[in-house]
Amino acid sequence: MSVAALHKVEMTPKEYKSDVAPVWCPGCGHYGILNGIYRALSELGVDPLNLMVFSGIGCSSRTPYFIDSYKMHTLHGRAGAVATGAQLASPEKAVLIVGGDGDGFSIGGGHMPHMARKNVNMTYILYDNGIYGLTKGQYSPTSRPEMTAYTTPYGGPEEPLNPLLYMLTYKATYVAQGFAGKPRDCAALIKGAIEHKGFSYVNIFSQCPTFNKIDTVKYYRDLVGPISEDHDVTDRGAAMELARREPNKKVPVGLFYKEDKPTLDERVAEFVTRVGGKPDYDLNKVLDLSRP
Amino acid sequence: MEKKDLIIRVAGEGGEGIISSGDFIASACARAGLEVYTFKTFPAEIKGGYAMYQVRASADKVWNQGDTFDVFCAFNGEAYELNKHLLTPGTAIVYDYPGGDFEPEIPEGVAGYPIPMSATAKELGSYRAKNMVALGALSVLFNIVEETLIRVLTDKFAKKGEKVLSINLAAFEKGKELAAALEKKDEWALAEAQDPKDVIIIAGNDAVGLGAILGELDFFSAYPITPATEVAKYVSIHIPKIGGTLVQAEDEIASISQVLGASYAGAKSMTATSGPGLALMSEMLGMAAMSETPLMLVDVQRGGPSTGLPTKHEQSDLFLAIHGVHGDAPRVVLSVEHVQDCVEMTIEALNLAEEYQTPVILLSDGSLAFSTQTIPTPKPGSYKIVDRKLWDGQGTYKRYQLTDDLISPMANPGTPGAMHISTGLEHGEDGAPKYAPENHELMHRKRFDKIKPIVDRYPPAELDGVEGEADIGIITWGSTIGVVREGVARLVEQGYKVKAMYPKLMWPMPVDQYEAFNSTCKQILVPEVNFQGQLSHFLRAETSLKPIPYTICGGLPFTPAMIVDKVKEMV
């Protein structure tokens, strides 16, 4: 995220709350993630005026309404693409994308690799609850096959995808995973993502007590475990190995990978420098190229 | 009517230098102070296939590609076969013989000029110089100012090194010699050189890009699609010069999304696509209408539906441009007639998007995309540039405030005191979701009524032909206008009571203007290049007119003669 937007204000986490209160179900993991976002924004002193929050469609995509900032509630699957345009047009601002697993990896799946490989300077927080909640509980790209749901009464016929391997493969420059049941850890990972210059991706397991009856809080608590301290976060191969899901293996939470490299807006700015671009550029020189 | 122009068609296998030959002739004519209008067809394949380039040049303004050629230059047998039915008495053919792959039969009354193009080029050691042999011959036979042609060739080939230049110039000289040895059997000659004019020669797609640069565009997101990609190419070269950004997105859904996001962040933003891309963008265009985000899109139409005829001419996206959206969503739709429009109306479209905070679609088409035309050199800084209305900081900020003109001031991110959400959900004045029935109706009215004044503010559609009562009134749009202009001029000269109306604001429709025009015409004829008669449809739906559609959709534009014949048949 843009360094220019950081450490501008002193605000408590509470002061980042908007007047609109979340209407998620009781026990929903999303509350924990939202609190993590408030805390991270506060700790980094992000100026709300220069923060743009984008979402698509879904329960988690309601998040922008609850944050006091500039924000856009876009179409299903398009938050990242819309945010990319906003970031490039306004690279000094902080850009946050929030959304769910269906929004990000199913309908919006075509955009995910490109935000990552282009290293667009923004942060994507994906609330991974393995279900479509807003449409009342259909299996999602991260649902486990054994889950019976609205349109999968006999269980899911598909393999779930692995968000972390996906993001590591397409060269996101900050990849982390958390669990909503540990909001302080989430806050730390989100903070690191926002501080990171480049495309940062945080996958956060979030229980949906209403529709996902198998990925319960207890399931996640038993499933996740911390990344060992000797993991080298600059080693993409090691990160990918960590991200592999195997039966009876703990699913690691923490920072998997971090890399510093030029962002898309920095590269585009180089073109402007290279051609001597300026607002009062003499356009007669452009016209002369079309003389017969 | 005295014929003042010359139309030369060069055709052969793609990759044989057909396009560059045409470009050389066009540039030489423009340098000689003539008005130029070119027309090209080429296959969807990268290599091979039939390619055709037609140059129409005149001392007077040229509005279209013409009826047919005066002079045909055939590079191979396929080109000859495809064009031989057009070899009518009075025309001329220059052809590759002996040594080519065909031996044409020259019809009675047609001037034939055999030039061994392939053989001569091979002798000179470069088969690729075949087109230069042809050019040399054409310059002698039809008075294409040799001096300017050689300057154009030298400028072009000098970049490729001394050897390439000398071979090509030698081929050109050889072509001249071969032609000089032949007896001139026709009257065709290019108009005499005029005083040099302050012009540029540019293709439609490049001209859209130029308009974007002159219109102070900040952000362009592109996805490759025939026949629109040259717009992005032009913008990609020049937008960094004014500090702007062009990115290539992963698909059209992403490109329109990026444009929306950039506009929300405060940037003047656009994209360019063709019909299939526009179809993919329709959901986000609805979001732009709902969130009242300025956004400009150019649709360079091609033959559809589906993959259709990707490189061919058609005007079949009017339905999609105006109504291609779910729910009720307002749009502004403009269409361009010629290359000069491509520059000026791109600026206008950007202005309208900013002023009315709504999606604006500019319709171009496949033949205009690649047609190079001479136009007066645009004057940077002379164009009116409109930016969005911004909040003045007074009182409480409401993003969708119901103002007198229904245009709510925007607040770009970073503005103190104006943080708000922009949403695709129906909302109240403050932007918060609001589903109350009366609110949805109120906000629909706001979004639709705010663009209504455009009908009166936009310059009235141009009228042409006879004053007063007419037997036939022609209404047409897009590049077909240029064809109708010439048809009407011929008909009026022959004493027919014909008039025409050339709308460029397609939506919202200037209903009063259509009614006024209709009241002076006995019959209304609407020529357009699509199957269903799309403008006719809108005229029937929105006005009291009873248009008679005249539709073609063979991948080619109308000709002036077709318009003349149709009117004569109707009267």
GROMACS .gro file of C-alpha atoms in nm, chain B residues 183-346:
model
  164
  475GLU     CA    1   0.063   0.355  -7.486
  476LYS     CA    2  -0.171   0.554  -7.259
  477LYS     CA    3  -0.521   0.437  -7.344
  478ASP     CA    4  -0.743   0.616  -7.093
  479GLU     CA    5  -0.814   0.962  -6.959
  480TRP     CA    6  -0.752   0.894  -6.590
  481ALA     CA    7  -0.512   1.122  -6.409
  482LEU     CA    8  -0.477   1.245  -6.057
  483ALA     CA    9  -0.582   1.606  -6.005
  484GLU     CA   10  -0.305   1.861  -6.033
  485ALA     CA   11  -0.115   1.931  -5.713
  486GLN     CA   12  -0.269   2.203  -5.498
  487ASP     CA   13  -0.114   2.450  -5.261
  488PRO     CA   14  -0.006   2.257  -4.954
  489LYS     CA   15  -0.272   2.262  -4.681
  490ASP     CA   16  -0.229   2.242  -4.305
  491VAL     CA   17  -0.354   1.886  -4.275
  492ILE     CA   18  -0.276   1.558  -4.112
  493ILE     CA   19  -0.358   1.221  -4.263
  494ILE     CA   20  -0.478   0.974  -4.004
  495ALA     CA   21  -0.694   0.662  -3.966
  496GLY     CA   22  -1.018   0.658  -3.769
  497ASN     CA   23  -0.886   0.455  -3.479
  498ASP     CA   24  -0.575   0.669  -3.442
  499ALA     CA   25  -0.798   0.975  -3.459
  500VAL     CA   26  -1.003   0.850  -3.164
  501GLY     CA   27  -0.676   0.811  -2.975
  502LEU     CA   28  -0.574   1.160  -3.076
  503GLY     CA   29  -0.908   1.294  -2.956
  504ALA     CA   30  -0.849   1.124  -2.622
  505ILE     CA   31  -0.509   1.292  -2.587
  506LEU     CA   32  -0.646   1.633  -2.691
  507GLY     CA   33  -0.941   1.574  -2.456
  508GLU     CA   34  -0.699   1.547  -2.162
  509LEU     CA   35  -0.761   1.184  -2.085
  510ASP     CA   36  -0.598   1.058  -1.765
  511PHE     CA   37  -0.662   0.684  -1.779
  512PHE     CA   38  -0.724   0.423  -2.046
  513SER     CA   39  -0.773   0.053  -1.987
  514ALA     CA   40  -0.752  -0.168  -2.291
  515TYR     CA   41  -0.821  -0.522  -2.401
  516PRO     CA   42  -0.724  -0.625  -2.755
  517ILE     CA   43  -1.009  -0.670  -3.001
  518THR     CA   44  -1.041  -0.626  -3.375
  519PRO     CA   45  -1.113  -0.367  -3.511
  520ALA     CA   46  -1.056  -0.140  -3.211
  521THR     CA   47  -0.706  -0.222  -3.090
  522GLU     CA   48  -0.534   0.064  -3.276
  523VAL     CA   49  -0.711   0.310  -3.046
  524ALA     CA   50  -0.525   0.161  -2.750
  525LYS     CA   51  -0.203   0.145  -2.951
  526TYR     CA   52  -0.217   0.516  -3.031
  527VAL     CA   53  -0.308   0.611  -2.674
  528SER     CA   54  -0.035   0.386  -2.532
  529ILE     CA   55   0.228   0.574  -2.731
  530HIS     CA   56   0.113   0.923  -2.642
  531ILE     CA   57  -0.066   0.918  -2.305
  532PRO     CA   58   0.258   0.906  -2.102
  533LYS     CA   59   0.349   1.236  -2.268
  534ILE     CA   60   0.063   1.407  -2.085
  535GLY     CA   61   0.130   1.214  -1.766
  536GLY     CA   62  -0.155   0.967  -1.810
  537THR     CA   63  -0.179   0.593  -1.776
  538LEU     CA   64  -0.272   0.311  -2.012
  539VAL     CA   65  -0.291  -0.046  -1.890
  540GLN     CA   66  -0.396  -0.360  -2.067
  541ALA     CA   67  -0.647  -0.553  -1.861
  542GLU     CA   68  -0.709  -0.928  -1.850
  543ASP     CA   69  -1.046  -0.901  -2.027
  544GLU     CA   70  -1.311  -0.646  -2.118
  545ILE     CA   71  -1.489  -0.690  -1.787
  546ALA     CA   72  -1.169  -0.588  -1.613
  547SER     CA   73  -1.100  -0.299  -1.849
  548ILE     CA   74  -1.440  -0.139  -1.794
  549SER     CA   75  -1.407  -0.208  -1.419
  550GLN     CA   76  -1.069  -0.036  -1.411
  551VAL     CA   77  -1.213   0.259  -1.599
  552LEU     CA   78  -1.492   0.286  -1.342
  553GLY     CA   79  -1.246   0.268  -1.052
  554ALA     CA   80  -1.013   0.524  -1.206
  555SER     CA   81  -1.303   0.760  -1.266
  556TYR     CA   82  -1.419   0.718  -0.906
  557ALA     CA   83  -1.067   0.815  -0.798
  558GLY     CA   84  -1.104   1.136  -1.000
  559ALA     CA   85  -0.944   1.051  -1.336
  560LYS     CA   86  -1.095   1.122  -1.677
  561SER     CA   87  -1.119   0.764  -1.804
  562MET     CA   88  -1.213   0.563  -2.109
  563THR     CA   89  -1.180   0.235  -2.293
  564ALA     CA   90  -1.226   0.122  -2.652
  565THR     CA   91  -1.369  -0.207  -2.771
  566SER     CA   92  -1.586  -0.372  -3.034
  567GLY     CA   93  -1.929  -0.536  -3.006
  568PRO     CA   94  -1.825  -0.855  -2.825
  569GLY     CA   95  -1.636  -0.648  -2.569
  570LEU     CA   96  -1.925  -0.409  -2.525
  571ALA     CA   97  -2.151  -0.706  -2.457
  572LEU     CA   98  -1.919  -0.818  -2.177
  573MET     CA   99  -1.911  -0.467  -2.035
  574SER     CA  100  -2.284  -0.419  -2.007
  575GLU     CA  101  -2.316  -0.509  -1.637
  576MET     CA  102  -2.051  -0.255  -1.539
  577LEU     CA  103  -2.213   0.009  -1.760
  578GLY     CA  104  -2.522  -0.042  -1.547
  579MET     CA  105  -2.311   0.014  -1.237
  580ALA     CA  106  -2.170   0.335  -1.389
  581ALA     CA  107  -2.522   0.458  -1.459
  582MET     CA  108  -2.642   0.363  -1.110
  583SER     CA  109  -2.341   0.509  -0.929
  584GLU     CA  110  -2.339   0.812  -1.165
  585THR     CA  111  -1.972   0.764  -1.242
  586PRO     CA  112  -1.839   0.939  -1.555
  587LEU     CA  113  -1.716   0.686  -1.807
  588MET     CA  114  -1.647   0.692  -2.180
  589LEU     CA  115  -1.637   0.397  -2.414
  590VAL     CA  116  -1.571   0.374  -2.786
  591ASP     CA  117  -1.727   0.083  -2.973
  592VAL     CA  118  -1.567   0.025  -3.312
  593GLN     CA  119  -1.845  -0.190  -3.455
  594ARG     CA  120  -1.778  -0.505  -3.657
  595GLY     CA  121  -1.988  -0.774  -3.817
  596GLY     CA  122  -2.173  -0.973  -3.551
  597PRO     CA  123  -2.313  -1.148  -3.359
  598SER     CA  124  -2.060  -1.366  -3.182
  599THR     CA  125  -1.722  -1.376  -3.352
  600GLY     CA  126  -1.908  -1.278  -3.668
  601LEU     CA  127  -1.700  -1.094  -3.926
  602PRO     CA  128  -1.422  -0.947  -3.713
  603THR     CA  129  -1.255  -0.737  -3.981
  604LYS     CA  130  -1.568  -0.633  -4.167
  605HIS     CA  131  -1.783  -0.325  -4.163
  606GLU     CA  132  -2.121  -0.316  -3.990
  607GLN     CA  133  -2.337  -0.072  -3.792
  608SER     CA  134  -2.516  -0.328  -3.582
  609ASP     CA  135  -2.448  -0.229  -3.221
  610LEU     CA  136  -2.705   0.049  -3.191
  611PHE     CA  137  -2.944  -0.173  -2.993
  612LEU     CA  138  -2.663  -0.287  -2.765
  613ALA     CA  139  -2.522   0.061  -2.716
  614ILE     CA  140  -2.856   0.215  -2.626
  615HIS     CA  141  -3.031  -0.064  -2.440
  616GLY     CA  142  -2.773  -0.332  -2.367
  617VAL     CA  143  -2.809  -0.336  -1.991
  618HIS     CA  144  -3.019  -0.501  -1.723
  619GLY     CA  145  -3.269  -0.280  -1.549
  620ASP     CA  146  -3.340   0.073  -1.660
  621ALA     CA  147  -3.014   0.260  -1.708
  622PRO     CA  148  -2.954   0.584  -1.894
  623ARG     CA  149  -2.680   0.624  -2.152
  624VAL     CA  150  -2.560   0.881  -2.396
  625VAL     CA  151  -2.478   0.737  -2.737
  626LEU     CA  152  -2.298   0.929  -3.012
  627SER     CA  153  -2.188   0.818  -3.356
  628VAL     CA  154  -1.910   0.942  -3.581
  629GLU     CA  155  -1.929   1.002  -3.955
  630HIS     CA  156  -1.565   1.049  -4.052
  631VAL     CA  157  -1.213   1.079  -3.920
  632GLN     CA  158  -1.248   1.442  -3.817
  633ASP     CA  159  -1.546   1.336  -3.603
  634CYS     CA  160  -1.330   1.067  -3.449
  635VAL     CA  161  -1.105   1.340  -3.307
  636GLU     CA  162  -1.366   1.597  -3.212
  637MET     CA  163  -1.644   1.369  -3.089
  638THR     CA  164  -1.406   1.172  -2.869
   0.00000   0.00000   0.00000
